[in-house]
Each structure stands twice: as C-alpha cells, then as structure tokens.
Amino acid sequence: MTFFQNPPRLENTWALDPSLQLHLERLLGAEMLAELTPSLDRMGMMAAGELLELAEHAENNPPRLVQYGPYGHRIDRIETPSSWKAMGRVAAEAGIVAIPHERRHGWRSRLHQLALLHLYTPSSAEFSCPLAMSDGAVTALRRYAAGQPFADRAVARLMSRDPDQAWTSGQWMTEKEGGSDVGRSSTVARFEGGVWRLYGTKYFTSATTSECTLTLARPEGAPEGSRGLSLFYLEPWGAEGQANGLTVRRLKDKLGTRALPTAELELDGALAEPVGDLDGGLRKIASVLNVARYFNTSAAISSMARSTMMSRAYARVREAFGHPLDALPLHVETLADMQVQYEAGLAVGVRLAELLGKVECGEATEIEQGTWRLLTPLAKLGTGKQCVAVASEALEAFGGAGYVEDTGLPRLLRDAQVLPIWEGTTNVLSLDALRAIAREDALEALLADLRARLAPCTHPLLRASVAAVQQAAVEIARFAAALGDDPAGAQCGARTFALSLYRTYAAALLCEAAQWEILHRPSRRLLTSTRRWIDAGLTRLLHHDPSRLDDSLALIG
Ligand code: MFK
C-alpha cells in the first residue's frame, strides 16, 4: 500500500495551552478567568480554523503596489486582499486594541489583551503589527494630544470595536540614515500657510495601508540630533484613497511577514499635525516604542507556542524506527527543551503585561515602574532570540517537510526572524537597558522585584532553584557595579549582560509560577521548566577587560 504521511492537525490553541491558562488563573483569579474563557476559547478555535485560513490566504496574496491608473495618472495605491482586511475585522470585534484602554478590569486588562493577542498573532500573518502601532498610537495621542480634535477622533477610531468604523495606525520612523540611530532623521517639517507639511523619505514604513500614522520630522531651524525631532500625526490616504502629499517608491521585498504592507515613501508636502507641542518627539514616540516592544515580546512568545504545538502535533502522527516520534526519547527531549523556552518566555510576557497595565493605570510602585522600564527591552531582546531558535528547532523536528514551502512551516522561521530585528535590534536594546539602568536606577528596581518574586517560593522542591537565582542576581549586581567605570567596556559587555539579566529574572518568575502550581495544581510543568531553565545556565557575563575591544577589533580587522 502506498504510504502517505498524515499532516499534523492544529486544534483550539487555547485548549492546547495549559500554561497560558495557569498564568491567567494565577494573575486574574478564577472568577475573572471564567468570565474571559468563552472569548479566549472562541479565539483559540478561530486561530486553528478560519483565522488561520485568512492568514494563509493573505500570505499567498501579498500586497500589490499599483503606481499608475489606467490613463497614466500616478495613483500609488497599495492593494491588500480581502483576507487581510478580514483579519482586522476579527481584531476589532475582539477588542484587541480597545481592551487595555477601556480598562474594564483595570490593569488586568493588559493581561486580557495579552491572552487574546497570544492566540490571535500566530494565525494573523502579522496583522498584529498594525495592532501594535495602533495601541501605541492611542497611548501617545492620549498622553500628548488629548483634546486636540484630530487626536480624539483618531483615538475613537483606533479603539472602535465596530469593524466598519475601526482604524489602524502605522508608524514611520526609519529613514535611510538608519532604523536605530533615529536622531539622524532628515525629514523636514515646514509651517506653510498655517499648516505643517512634511518633506523627506521614509525608508521603512510599517502598516502602510493604515488610516493614520505617527511619524517624526525636524521642524525647519530645529537643532540636529534627536533633540530637534518632533512627533507628527498624519492621515496618508484621503477618503477616496488619494495620497496625502506622498508617493510610494516601492513595497519592501522582505524575508518574511509577506502579507504585511511595508513600504518606502517619499513625503512631498504631506499634511500633518504636531502631537502636542513640538518638543521631545523622540521621547514621545518612545511611548509607542515601549508598547510595540511589548507586542513584539508577545509575538515572539506566541511564535514559540505555535512552534511547539505544531512539533508536538506532528510527533503524534509521524512514525519512525517503529514508533511515533513522541515515543522516541531523544525527540521527546528536544520537544521538552522547546517547551522550556516557551515557558520562560511566557512567564516574562505575562509579567511585562502586568507591569505595563499597572504603570498605565498609575498603580505601579516605584519598584514596579523601574522594573517595567528595564524589563521592556530585556523581554523584547530575550524572547526575540529565543523564538528564532525555537522556530528553527520546529522546522528540524519536521525533517525535510519543515524546509518545504507548501507545508507552510518555513513561514514560522521567516516570521520569527523579524522579531529580533524590528522595534530595536538585540544590541540597540542592550544599550537601552544600560540607558534605563544609568538614568533611572532601573537595575536596583528589577533586582528588588526579583527578590520579591522569590520571597514566597518557600516550597522545599524549589529550594535549590531559588538559591541558584539568588546567586546569579548577586553576580549580576557585582558585575553591574563595575560597569560604570568604563563606557566602552560597558558597551562590549552589554549584550551578555542583558541576556544574563533576562535569563535570571525569567528564572525568578518561573520559580514564582512553580510555587503557585505546586500549591494549586497536581501538575509539575512549571517546576520542571524552572529546573531545566536554570540548569542551562543563567549568567554569562563578559568580565571587564580594557584590552577586549582591541582584541575584538584585531579579530575582525
Ligand atoms: C508583531 C508586533 C511587532 C510590531 C512590529 C512593528 C514593525 C515596526 C518596524 C520598525 O522596526 S519601526 C522602527 C524601530 N526602531 C526603533 O525601535 C528605534 C531603535 N533605536 C532606539 O531605540 C535608540 O535607542 C534611540 C533612537 C532611542 C536612541 O536615540 P538617542 O538619540 O541616542 O536617544 P537618547 O538621547 O538617549 O534619548 C532621547 C529621549 O528619548 C530621552 O528622553 P529626554 O529627551 O526626556 O531626555 C530618552 O530618555 C528617551 N528614550 C529613549 N528610549 C526610551 C526613552 N524613553 C522611554 N523608553 C525608551 N525605551
């Protein structure tokens, strides 16, 4: 008989995720979780069914740039398939952007959003990107431009749960001079005839078909560098789709995220509104960046969830050497390693959502504020690196099928690879962590928070793990104390330092969740994950050595 391999079947992703359920019960309480469960269950079903089909359709029908109309007029229309728009409707109806701003459950609303996002994102072909920008835009517009009619109008649209009314926002920050060194931006804002108009090239605009966007520009005469930048709001497309003083040079041909319309734009008099006064544009857009980094973290964690789910589903149906893969010890070990990565990322993600919610609701203590500021870059960089490794492992767990396009699996890796890159690369975020430590005493806060996470972990099964985390925290504090003396040395070691801090803080969060699990559940999933995460090593600190940079320069010379 001819052999055909059974394909893996993805099922309700909410039902398949006991760890997500555990964290939500731990942090929201059983009553609130019971209230939210029907909507999470619905999203989990959709993620394995109609949403996934929409995402696959959008992926196979990427955006198309139509530069000229039938009679030769320049029209610059970016066309997206109906499936792309339909994914936006699903998000609006579920309230993914609205929930944390409506705050029906106070700061816990961020956790509600995270749970929905977690289920939505891996089946959304990156529609989560416009959602991230929209959420960040609501945050910035409410904070800096509340009462300005354009801002109030946009916020109402961005938060709308009515799919016919709902807008999304883009964010245009990157210029040719760089996506990291934003202070070099050369877009100019001119005040002409009583209105502001923008001129310049935006080299990487995300969510370009969105109805509104936030962007940076330098008002004429303002100083060089980041201090001279202002934050502007604009609506790129008129009611009939006509461009607002801009042309589309091209769509970006990206490794992944192929359904997402990312473009290169030339602004030639685009009408714009300053967000509040003209001061502190970079500081203002940092509020968008920090929300987008939280979304990026969520996307990375949910990518790990999808990679592990798909690999486990395949291991159940694939036989080799006389057994299903999930009965082969080495394969089981590999799947378990992937799960540990996911568990650590998830523990960090839910803590970040909790802290962001508290900060936004004005309920964070000083320690929580500092922890949130530092955890945002750490979570983004840590989970960004993890999800690429886990996606790569998932493809390998499928053997050759993982490398073949029509299985849909290569997309897992392509789409994961963007997550360490956009919203700040690993190195830029490592430096942001140093910025938070130097300017806001954030390390002290995070280490105090780490001790507070460990304090309730008194179960004897956790004793060795708690001791290991405490020891790593001492090493980190000692290392950080030595960093201040030499800025170049600090930069060299920033990445290993940030990753060590990420791993150590994640271990403390795992201990905390494991303690809860021991007390409330018969399972020991978190305890096992905690031990394995710690066994893999928490710190790897590049100890200060003034000759290191010279040695490195010689190596690459
Ligand atoms: C799936 C969902 C994911 C969503 C995907 C969306 C796709 C989007 C595609 C993109 O990638 S968009 C572009 C991404 N680009 C970045 O993320 C920028 C990366 N670069 C940085 O973050 C640099 O660190 C930075 C541009 C901020 C460095 O610039 P400077 O000029 O060296 O910054 P400086 O002078 O230290 O800080 C300027 C101000 O901003 C200061 O405030 P003040 O003016 O009040 O002194 C800083 O405190 C503040 N600031 C900087 N980073 C901050 C911050 N404030 C809060 N949080 C931060 N993270």
Coordinates of C-alpha atoms and ligand atoms in Angstrom, one line a residue:
M1 CA 0.0 0.0 0.0
T2 CA 1.3 3.5 -0.8
F3 CA 2.4 5.4 2.2
F4 CA 1.1 8.9 2.9
Q5 CA 2.2 10.9 5.9
N6 CA -0.7 12.3 7.9
P7 CA -0.4 16.0 8.3
P8 CA -0.3 17.5 11.9
R9 CA -3.6 19.0 12.9
L10 CA -3.7 22.2 14.9
E11 CA -6.6 22.3 17.4
N12 CA -8.1 25.0 19.6
T13 CA -4.9 26.8 20.7
W14 CA -6.5 28.0 23.9
A15 CA -7.4 24.4 24.9
L16 CA -3.9 23.2 23.9
D17 CA -2.2 25.7 26.3
P18 CA -2.4 24.7 30.0
S19 CA 0.5 27.1 30.8
L20 CA -1.3 30.2 29.5
Q21 CA -4.4 29.0 31.5
L22 CA -2.3 28.6 34.6
H23 CA -0.8 32.1 34.4
L24 CA -4.1 33.7 33.8
E25 CA -5.8 31.9 36.7
R26 CA -2.8 32.8 38.9
L27 CA -2.9 36.5 38.0
L28 CA -6.5 37.2 37.3
G29 CA -8.2 34.8 39.7
A30 CA -10.7 32.1 38.8
E31 CA -13.7 34.4 38.6
M32 CA -12.3 36.8 36.1
L33 CA -10.8 33.9 34.1
A34 CA -14.2 32.2 34.0
E35 CA -15.7 35.4 32.6
L36 CA -13.0 35.7 29.9
T37 CA -12.8 32.0 29.0
P38 CA -15.6 32.0 26.3
S39 CA -13.9 34.7 24.3
L40 CA -10.5 33.1 24.7
D41 CA -11.9 29.7 23.7
R42 CA -13.5 31.4 20.6
M43 CA -10.2 33.0 19.6
G44 CA -8.4 29.7 20.2
M45 CA -10.9 27.9 17.9
M46 CA -10.6 30.6 15.2
A47 CA -6.8 30.5 15.4
A48 CA -6.9 26.9 14.4
G49 CA -9.7 27.4 11.8
E50 CA -11.0 30.4 9.9
L51 CA -8.4 32.9 11.1
L52 CA -5.6 30.6 10.1
E53 CA -7.2 30.2 6.7
L54 CA -7.4 34.0 6.3
A55 CA -3.7 34.3 7.3
E56 CA -2.8 31.7 4.7
H57 CA -4.8 33.4 2.0
A58 CA -3.2 36.8 2.9
E59 CA 0.3 35.2 2.9
N60 CA -0.4 33.7 -0.6
N61 CA -1.8 37.0 -1.9
P62 CA 0.7 39.6 -0.7
P63 CA 0.1 43.4 -1.1
R64 CA 0.5 44.9 -4.5
L65 CA 1.5 48.4 -5.4
V66 CA -0.4 50.0 -8.3
Q67 CA 1.6 53.1 -9.1
Y68 CA -0.3 54.3 -12.2
G69 CA -4.0 54.4 -13.1
P70 CA -5.4 53.3 -16.4
Y71 CA -4.9 56.7 -18.0
G72 CA -1.3 57.2 -16.7
H73 CA -2.1 59.2 -13.6
R74 CA 0.1 58.5 -10.6
I75 CA -2.2 56.8 -8.1
D76 CA 0.1 54.9 -5.7
R77 CA -2.5 52.5 -4.4
I78 CA -1.4 49.6 -2.2
E79 CA -3.9 46.8 -2.6
T80 CA -4.3 44.2 0.1
P81 CA -6.5 41.1 -0.2
S82 CA -9.9 40.8 1.5
S83 CA -8.4 38.3 3.9
W84 CA -6.0 41.0 5.2
K85 CA -8.9 43.3 5.9
A86 CA -11.0 40.4 7.4
M87 CA -8.2 39.8 10.0
G88 CA -8.5 43.4 11.0
R89 CA -12.3 43.0 11.5
V90 CA -11.6 40.0 13.8
A91 CA -9.2 42.0 15.9
A92 CA -11.6 45.0 16.1
E93 CA -14.5 42.8 17.2
A94 CA -12.4 41.1 19.8
G95 CA -11.3 44.5 21.1
I96 CA -7.6 43.7 21.0
V97 CA -6.6 47.4 20.8
A98 CA -9.6 48.6 22.8
I99 CA -9.4 46.4 25.9
P100 CA -6.3 47.9 27.6
H101 CA -7.5 51.4 27.0
E102 CA -11.1 50.8 28.1
R103 CA -9.7 49.2 31.3
R104 CA -12.9 47.4 32.3
H105 CA -10.6 45.2 34.5
G106 CA -8.2 48.0 35.5
W107 CA -4.6 47.0 35.0
R108 CA -5.6 43.4 34.5
S109 CA -7.0 44.5 31.1
R110 CA -3.4 44.3 29.7
L111 CA -3.3 40.6 30.7
H112 CA -6.7 40.1 29.0
Q113 CA -5.3 41.7 25.9
L114 CA -2.1 39.6 26.0
A115 CA -4.1 36.4 26.2
L116 CA -6.1 37.4 23.1
L117 CA -3.1 38.5 21.3
H118 CA -1.3 35.3 22.1
L119 CA -4.0 33.3 20.4
Y120 CA -4.5 35.7 17.5
T121 CA -1.0 36.6 16.5
P122 CA 0.4 33.3 15.1
S123 CA -2.7 33.0 12.9
S124 CA -2.8 36.6 11.8
A125 CA 0.0 36.8 9.2
E126 CA 1.4 39.8 11.2
F127 CA -1.8 41.8 11.4
S128 CA -0.5 42.2 15.0
C129 CA 1.9 44.8 13.6
P130 CA -0.8 47.4 12.7
L131 CA -2.4 46.5 16.1
A132 CA 0.8 47.2 17.9
M133 CA 1.2 50.5 16.2
S134 CA -2.5 51.4 16.9
D135 CA -2.2 50.5 20.5
G136 CA 1.0 52.6 20.7
A137 CA -0.7 55.5 18.9
V138 CA -3.6 55.5 21.3
T139 CA -1.1 55.6 24.1
A140 CA 0.8 58.6 22.6
L141 CA -2.2 60.5 21.4
R142 CA -4.0 60.3 24.7
R143 CA -0.9 61.2 26.6
Y144 CA 0.4 64.1 24.5
A145 CA -2.6 65.4 22.4
A146 CA -5.8 64.7 24.4
G147 CA -8.3 67.4 23.5
Q148 CA -6.9 68.1 20.0
P149 CA -9.8 67.2 17.7
F150 CA -7.7 65.1 15.3
A151 CA -6.3 63.1 18.2
D152 CA -9.7 62.5 19.8
R153 CA -11.2 61.4 16.5
A154 CA -8.3 59.0 15.8
V155 CA -8.4 57.5 19.3
A156 CA -12.1 56.8 18.9
R157 CA -11.5 55.1 15.6
L158 CA -8.4 53.1 16.8
M159 CA -10.3 51.9 19.8
S160 CA -13.5 51.1 17.9
R161 CA -14.9 47.6 18.2
D162 CA -17.1 48.2 15.2
P163 CA -15.1 46.8 12.2
D164 CA -16.8 49.3 9.8
Q165 CA -15.5 52.2 12.0
A166 CA -12.2 50.8 13.2
W167 CA -8.9 52.2 12.0
T168 CA -5.4 51.1 12.4
S169 CA -2.3 53.2 12.7
G170 CA 1.1 52.9 11.1
Q171 CA 4.4 54.2 12.4
W172 CA 7.0 55.7 10.2
M173 CA 10.3 56.1 11.9
T174 CA 13.0 54.5 9.9
E175 CA 14.9 56.7 7.4
K176 CA 17.8 55.9 5.1
E177 CA 20.2 57.1 7.7
G178 CA 19.1 54.3 9.9
G179 CA 16.4 52.5 11.8
S180 CA 18.4 52.5 15.0
D181 CA 20.1 56.0 15.0
V182 CA 16.8 57.8 14.8
G183 CA 18.4 61.2 15.8
R184 CA 19.8 61.4 12.2
S185 CA 16.3 61.6 10.6
S186 CA 16.3 64.1 7.8
T187 CA 12.6 64.5 7.2
V188 CA 11.8 68.2 7.5
A189 CA 8.6 69.8 8.7
R190 CA 7.7 73.2 7.3
F191 CA 5.0 75.5 8.5
E192 CA 3.3 76.7 5.3
G193 CA 0.1 78.7 5.0
G194 CA -0.8 78.0 8.6
V195 CA -0.4 74.2 8.4
W196 CA 2.5 71.8 8.8
R197 CA 3.8 69.8 5.8
L198 CA 6.4 67.1 5.8
Y199 CA 9.2 66.5 3.2
G200 CA 11.6 63.6 3.1
T201 CA 12.0 59.9 2.6
K202 CA 10.6 57.3 5.0
Y203 CA 12.6 54.2 4.2
F204 CA 10.6 51.5 6.1
T205 CA 7.0 52.3 6.9
S206 CA 5.1 49.6 8.7
A207 CA 1.4 49.0 8.2
T208 CA 1.4 51.5 5.3
T209 CA -2.3 51.0 4.4
S210 CA -3.4 52.1 7.8
E211 CA -5.8 55.1 8.0
C212 CA -3.4 57.2 10.2
T213 CA 0.2 57.2 11.3
L214 CA 2.7 58.7 13.7
T215 CA 6.0 59.9 12.4
L216 CA 9.0 62.0 13.3
A217 CA 10.2 65.1 11.5
R218 CA 12.5 68.0 12.2
P219 CA 10.8 71.5 12.1
E220 CA 12.9 73.9 10.0
G221 CA 15.5 75.5 12.1
A222 CA 15.3 72.9 14.9
P223 CA 18.7 71.5 16.1
E224 CA 20.4 68.5 14.8
G225 CA 20.1 65.1 16.6
S226 CA 17.2 63.6 18.4
R227 CA 16.5 66.7 20.5
G228 CA 15.4 68.6 17.3
L229 CA 12.8 66.0 16.3
S230 CA 9.0 66.5 16.7
L231 CA 6.2 63.9 16.6
F232 CA 3.5 64.3 13.9
Y233 CA 0.2 62.7 13.2
L234 CA -1.0 62.3 9.6
E235 CA -3.6 60.5 7.6
P236 CA -1.8 59.1 4.5
W237 CA -4.8 58.4 2.4
G238 CA -7.9 60.5 1.7
A239 CA -11.5 59.2 1.7
E240 CA -11.1 58.1 -2.0
G241 CA -7.7 56.6 -1.3
Q242 CA -5.8 59.6 -2.8
A243 CA -2.4 60.1 -1.3
N244 CA -1.8 62.9 1.1
G245 CA 1.3 64.6 -0.4
L246 CA 3.3 61.4 -0.7
T247 CA 4.3 58.8 -3.3
V248 CA 5.1 55.2 -2.7
R249 CA 8.6 54.4 -4.1
R250 CA 8.2 50.6 -3.6
L251 CA 6.9 47.9 -1.4
K252 CA 9.7 46.2 0.6
D253 CA 10.6 42.7 -0.6
K254 CA 11.0 41.1 2.9
L255 CA 12.3 37.7 4.0
G256 CA 9.0 37.1 5.9
T257 CA 5.9 39.0 7.1
R258 CA 4.9 38.9 3.4
A259 CA 1.3 39.8 3.9
L260 CA 2.2 42.9 5.8
P261 CA 2.4 46.0 3.6
T262 CA 5.7 47.6 4.3
A263 CA 6.8 50.4 2.0
E264 CA 9.2 53.1 1.2
L265 CA 7.6 56.5 0.9
E266 CA 8.6 60.0 -0.4
L267 CA 6.8 62.7 1.5
D268 CA 6.4 65.8 -0.6
G269 CA 4.2 68.2 1.4
A270 CA 2.2 65.6 3.4
L271 CA -0.2 67.5 5.6
A272 CA 0.5 66.7 9.3
E273 CA -0.5 67.7 12.8
P274 CA 2.0 68.0 15.6
V275 CA 1.2 65.7 18.5
G276 CA 1.0 68.3 21.3
D277 CA 3.8 70.9 21.2
L278 CA 6.9 70.5 19.1
D279 CA 9.1 69.3 21.9
G280 CA 10.5 65.9 22.7
G281 CA 9.5 64.0 19.6
L282 CA 11.7 61.0 20.3
R283 CA 10.6 60.9 24.0
K284 CA 7.0 60.9 22.8
I285 CA 7.5 58.2 20.2
A286 CA 9.3 56.2 22.9
S287 CA 5.8 55.6 24.4
V288 CA 4.8 54.0 21.1
L289 CA 8.1 52.0 21.0
N290 CA 7.6 50.6 24.5
V291 CA 4.1 49.4 23.6
A292 CA 5.4 48.0 20.3
R293 CA 8.2 46.2 22.2
Y294 CA 5.6 44.6 24.4
F295 CA 3.7 43.5 21.3
N296 CA 7.0 42.1 19.9
T297 CA 7.5 40.1 23.0
S298 CA 4.0 38.8 22.8
A299 CA 4.6 37.9 19.1
A300 CA 7.8 36.0 20.0
I301 CA 6.2 34.1 22.8
S302 CA 3.2 33.1 20.7
S303 CA 5.5 32.1 17.9
M304 CA 7.2 29.7 20.3
A305 CA 3.8 28.4 21.4
R306 CA 2.9 27.7 17.7
S307 CA 6.3 26.1 17.0
T308 CA 6.0 23.8 20.0
M309 CA 2.3 23.0 19.3
M310 CA 3.0 22.1 15.6
S311 CA 6.0 20.0 16.5
R312 CA 4.1 18.1 19.2
A313 CA 1.1 17.5 16.8
Y314 CA 3.5 16.1 14.2
A315 CA 5.3 13.9 16.7
R316 CA 2.0 12.3 17.5
V317 CA 1.2 11.3 13.9
R318 CA 4.7 10.7 12.5
E319 CA 6.2 7.2 13.0
A320 CA 9.9 6.4 12.5
F321 CA 12.0 3.5 13.6
G322 CA 8.9 1.6 14.6
H323 CA 7.5 4.3 17.0
P324 CA 5.6 7.6 16.9
L325 CA 8.1 10.4 17.2
D326 CA 6.7 11.3 20.6
A327 CA 7.8 7.9 21.9
L328 CA 11.5 8.3 20.9
P329 CA 13.5 9.5 23.9
L330 CA 15.7 11.9 22.0
H331 CA 12.9 13.5 20.2
V332 CA 10.9 13.9 23.4
E333 CA 13.9 15.6 25.0
T334 CA 14.1 18.0 22.1
L335 CA 10.4 18.9 22.3
A336 CA 10.7 19.3 26.1
D337 CA 13.6 21.7 25.6
M338 CA 11.4 23.8 23.2
Q339 CA 8.6 23.8 25.8
V340 CA 11.0 25.1 28.5
Q341 CA 12.0 28.0 26.2
Y342 CA 8.3 28.8 25.7
E343 CA 7.5 28.5 29.5
A344 CA 10.3 31.0 30.3
G345 CA 9.2 33.5 27.6
L346 CA 5.5 33.2 28.7
A347 CA 6.4 33.9 32.4
V348 CA 8.2 37.0 31.3
G349 CA 5.4 38.1 28.9
V350 CA 2.7 37.9 31.5
R351 CA 4.8 39.8 34.0
L352 CA 5.5 42.5 31.3
A353 CA 1.8 42.8 30.6
E354 CA 1.0 43.1 34.3
L355 CA 3.6 45.8 34.8
L356 CA 2.6 47.8 31.8
G357 CA -1.0 47.7 33.0
K358 CA -0.1 48.9 36.4
V359 CA 2.2 51.7 35.0
E360 CA -0.6 52.9 32.7
C361 CA -3.2 52.8 35.5
G362 CA -1.0 54.7 37.8
E363 CA -0.9 51.7 40.2
A364 CA 2.7 50.7 39.9
T365 CA 5.0 51.2 42.9
E366 CA 8.4 52.8 42.2
I367 CA 10.0 49.4 42.1
E368 CA 7.4 48.2 39.5
Q369 CA 7.9 51.3 37.4
G370 CA 11.7 50.8 37.2
T371 CA 11.2 47.1 36.6
W372 CA 8.8 47.7 33.7
R373 CA 11.3 50.2 32.2
L374 CA 14.1 47.7 32.2
L375 CA 12.1 44.6 31.5
T376 CA 10.7 46.1 28.3
P377 CA 14.0 45.9 26.4
L378 CA 15.1 42.8 28.2
A379 CA 11.9 40.9 27.3
K380 CA 12.0 42.1 23.7
L381 CA 15.6 41.0 23.2
G382 CA 15.4 37.8 25.2
T383 CA 12.2 36.4 23.6
G384 CA 13.3 37.7 20.1
K385 CA 16.4 35.5 20.3
Q386 CA 14.6 32.5 21.8
C387 CA 11.8 32.4 19.2
V388 CA 14.2 32.2 16.2
A389 CA 16.0 29.2 17.9
V390 CA 12.7 27.5 18.7
A391 CA 11.2 28.1 15.2
S392 CA 14.4 26.6 13.7
E393 CA 14.1 23.6 16.0
A394 CA 10.5 23.2 14.9
L395 CA 11.4 23.0 11.3
E396 CA 14.1 20.5 12.1
A397 CA 11.5 18.4 14.1
F398 CA 9.6 18.1 10.8
G399 CA 12.7 16.9 8.9
G400 CA 12.5 17.8 5.2
A401 CA 8.9 18.8 5.4
G402 CA 10.0 21.7 7.6
Y403 CA 12.0 23.1 4.7
V404 CA 9.3 22.8 2.0
E405 CA 7.1 25.8 1.3
D406 CA 3.8 24.1 0.7
T407 CA 3.7 22.8 4.3
G408 CA 3.6 26.4 5.5
L409 CA 6.3 25.6 8.0
P410 CA 9.2 27.8 6.6
R411 CA 7.0 30.8 7.4
L412 CA 7.4 30.0 11.2
L413 CA 11.1 30.7 10.8
R414 CA 10.9 33.6 8.4
D415 CA 8.4 35.4 10.5
A416 CA 10.2 34.7 13.7
Q417 CA 13.4 36.2 12.3
V418 CA 11.9 39.7 12.1
L419 CA 11.3 39.8 15.9
P420 CA 14.9 40.3 17.0
I421 CA 15.3 43.0 14.3
W422 CA 12.4 45.4 14.3
E423 CA 11.5 47.6 17.2
G424 CA 15.2 47.7 18.1
T425 CA 17.8 45.0 17.5
T426 CA 19.3 43.0 20.3
N427 CA 22.3 45.3 20.5
V428 CA 20.2 48.5 20.5
L429 CA 18.0 47.1 23.2
S430 CA 21.0 46.0 25.3
L431 CA 22.1 49.6 25.2
D432 CA 18.6 50.8 26.0
A433 CA 18.8 48.5 29.1
L434 CA 22.1 50.3 30.1
R435 CA 20.3 53.6 29.5
A436 CA 17.5 52.6 31.8
I437 CA 20.0 51.5 34.4
A438 CA 22.1 54.6 34.2
R439 CA 19.3 57.2 34.0
E440 CA 16.5 55.6 36.0
D441 CA 18.2 53.3 38.6
A442 CA 16.2 50.5 37.0
L443 CA 18.6 47.7 37.9
E444 CA 18.1 48.3 41.6
A445 CA 14.3 48.2 41.0
L446 CA 14.5 45.0 38.9
L447 CA 16.7 43.2 41.4
A448 CA 14.4 44.3 44.2
D449 CA 11.4 43.0 42.2
L450 CA 13.3 39.7 41.6
R451 CA 13.8 39.3 45.3
A452 CA 10.1 40.0 45.9
R453 CA 9.2 37.3 43.3
L454 CA 11.4 34.8 45.1
A455 CA 10.1 35.6 48.6
P456 CA 7.0 33.4 48.5
C457 CA 8.9 30.5 46.9
T458 CA 9.3 28.5 50.1
H459 CA 8.4 25.0 48.9
P460 CA 11.3 22.6 49.5
L461 CA 11.1 21.4 45.9
L462 CA 12.2 24.9 44.9
R463 CA 15.0 25.4 47.4
A464 CA 17.9 24.7 45.0
S465 CA 16.3 26.7 42.2
V466 CA 15.8 29.8 44.4
A467 CA 19.4 29.5 45.7
A468 CA 20.7 29.4 42.1
V469 CA 18.7 32.5 41.1
Q470 CA 19.8 34.4 44.2
Q471 CA 23.4 33.6 43.4
A472 CA 23.0 34.8 39.8
A473 CA 21.5 38.0 41.0
V474 CA 24.4 38.6 43.2
E475 CA 26.8 38.1 40.3
I476 CA 24.8 40.5 38.2
A477 CA 24.8 43.2 40.8
R478 CA 28.6 42.8 41.3
F479 CA 29.2 42.9 37.6
A480 CA 26.9 46.0 37.1
A481 CA 28.8 47.9 39.8
A482 CA 32.0 47.5 37.9
L483 CA 30.4 48.6 34.6
G484 CA 30.1 52.3 35.4
D485 CA 33.8 53.0 35.3
D486 CA 34.3 52.3 31.6
P487 CA 31.7 53.2 28.9
A488 CA 33.4 51.2 26.1
G489 CA 33.8 48.2 28.4
A490 CA 30.1 48.5 29.3
Q491 CA 29.1 48.6 25.7
C492 CA 31.2 45.5 24.9
G493 CA 29.5 43.5 27.6
A494 CA 26.0 45.0 27.2
R495 CA 24.6 42.1 25.3
T496 CA 25.8 39.3 27.5
F497 CA 24.8 41.4 30.5
A498 CA 21.3 42.0 29.2
L499 CA 20.8 38.3 28.3
S500 CA 22.1 37.2 31.7
L501 CA 19.7 39.6 33.4
Y502 CA 16.8 38.3 31.2
R503 CA 17.6 34.7 32.0
T504 CA 17.9 35.4 35.7
Y505 CA 14.8 37.4 36.0
A506 CA 12.9 34.9 33.9
A507 CA 14.1 32.2 36.3
A508 CA 12.7 34.1 39.3
L509 CA 9.3 34.4 37.5
L510 CA 9.4 30.7 36.8
C511 CA 10.0 29.9 40.5
E512 CA 7.1 32.1 41.4
A513 CA 4.8 30.4 39.0
A514 CA 6.1 27.0 40.0
Q515 CA 5.4 27.7 43.7
W516 CA 1.8 28.6 42.7
E517 CA 1.4 25.5 40.6
I518 CA 2.7 23.3 43.4
L519 CA 0.1 24.8 45.8
H520 CA -2.8 24.8 43.4
R521 CA -2.4 22.1 40.7
P522 CA -1.5 18.5 40.6
S523 CA 0.9 19.1 37.6
R524 CA 4.6 20.0 37.9
R525 CA 5.2 21.5 34.5
L526 CA 6.5 24.8 35.8
L527 CA 8.7 23.1 38.4
T528 CA 10.3 21.0 35.6
S529 CA 10.7 24.1 33.4
T530 CA 12.3 26.1 36.2
R531 CA 14.9 23.4 36.9
R532 CA 15.8 22.9 33.3
W533 CA 15.9 26.7 32.5
I534 CA 18.3 27.1 35.4
D535 CA 20.4 24.0 34.5
A536 CA 21.0 25.6 31.1
G537 CA 22.8 28.4 32.9
L538 CA 21.7 31.9 33.9
T539 CA 24.6 34.2 33.6
R540 CA 27.3 34.6 31.1
L541 CA 29.0 37.9 31.9
L542 CA 31.9 39.3 29.9
H543 CA 34.1 40.5 32.7
H544 CA 35.6 43.9 32.3
D545 CA 38.9 43.8 30.5
P546 CA 40.2 47.0 28.9
S547 CA 42.0 45.1 26.2
R548 CA 39.0 43.2 25.0
L549 CA 37.9 45.8 22.4
D550 CA 41.4 45.9 20.9
D551 CA 41.3 42.1 20.7
S552 CA 37.9 42.2 19.0
L553 CA 39.0 44.8 16.6
A554 CA 42.0 42.7 15.7
L555 CA 39.8 39.7 15.1
I556 CA 37.5 41.4 12.6
G557 CA 40.2 43.5 11.0
Ligands
MFK1 C1 4.3 41.8 15.9 C2 4.3 43.1 16.5 C3 5.6 43.8 16.5 C4 5.4 45.2 15.9 C5 6.3 45.4 14.7 C6 6.2 46.7 14.1 C7 7.2 46.9 13.0 C8 7.8 48.2 13.0 C9 9.1 48.3 12.2 C10 10.1 49.0 12.9 O1 11.1 48.4 13.2 S1 9.9 50.6 13.4 C11 11.5 51.2 13.9 C12 12.1 50.6 15.1 N1 13.1 51.5 15.6 C13 13.4 51.5 16.8 O2 12.9 50.8 17.6 C14 14.4 52.5 17.2 C15 15.7 51.9 17.7 N2 16.6 52.8 18.3 C16 16.4 53.2 19.6 O3 15.5 52.7 20.3 C17 17.5 54.1 20.2 O4 17.8 53.7 21.4 C18 17.1 55.6 20.2 C19 16.6 56.0 18.9 C20 16.0 55.8 21.2 C21 18.4 56.3 20.6 O5 18.4 57.6 20.2 P1 19.2 58.7 21.1 O6 19.1 60.0 20.3 O7 20.6 58.2 21.4 O8 18.4 58.7 22.4 P2 18.6 59.5 23.8 O9 19.1 60.9 23.6 O10 19.3 58.6 24.7 O11 17.0 59.6 24.2 C22 16.2 60.6 23.6 C23 15.0 60.7 24.6 O12 14.1 59.5 24.4 C24 15.4 60.7 26.1 O13 14.4 61.5 26.7 P3 14.6 63.0 27.1 O14 14.6 63.8 25.8 O15 13.4 63.4 28.0 O16 15.9 63.1 27.8 C25 15.3 59.3 26.5 O17 15.1 59.1 27.8 C26 14.0 58.8 25.7 N3 14.0 57.4 25.5 C27 14.8 56.7 24.6 N4 14.5 55.4 24.6 C28 13.5 55.3 25.5 C29 13.2 56.6 26.0 N5 12.2 56.8 26.9 C30 11.5 55.7 27.3 N6 11.7 54.5 26.9 C31 12.7 54.2 26.0 N7 12.9 53.0 25.5

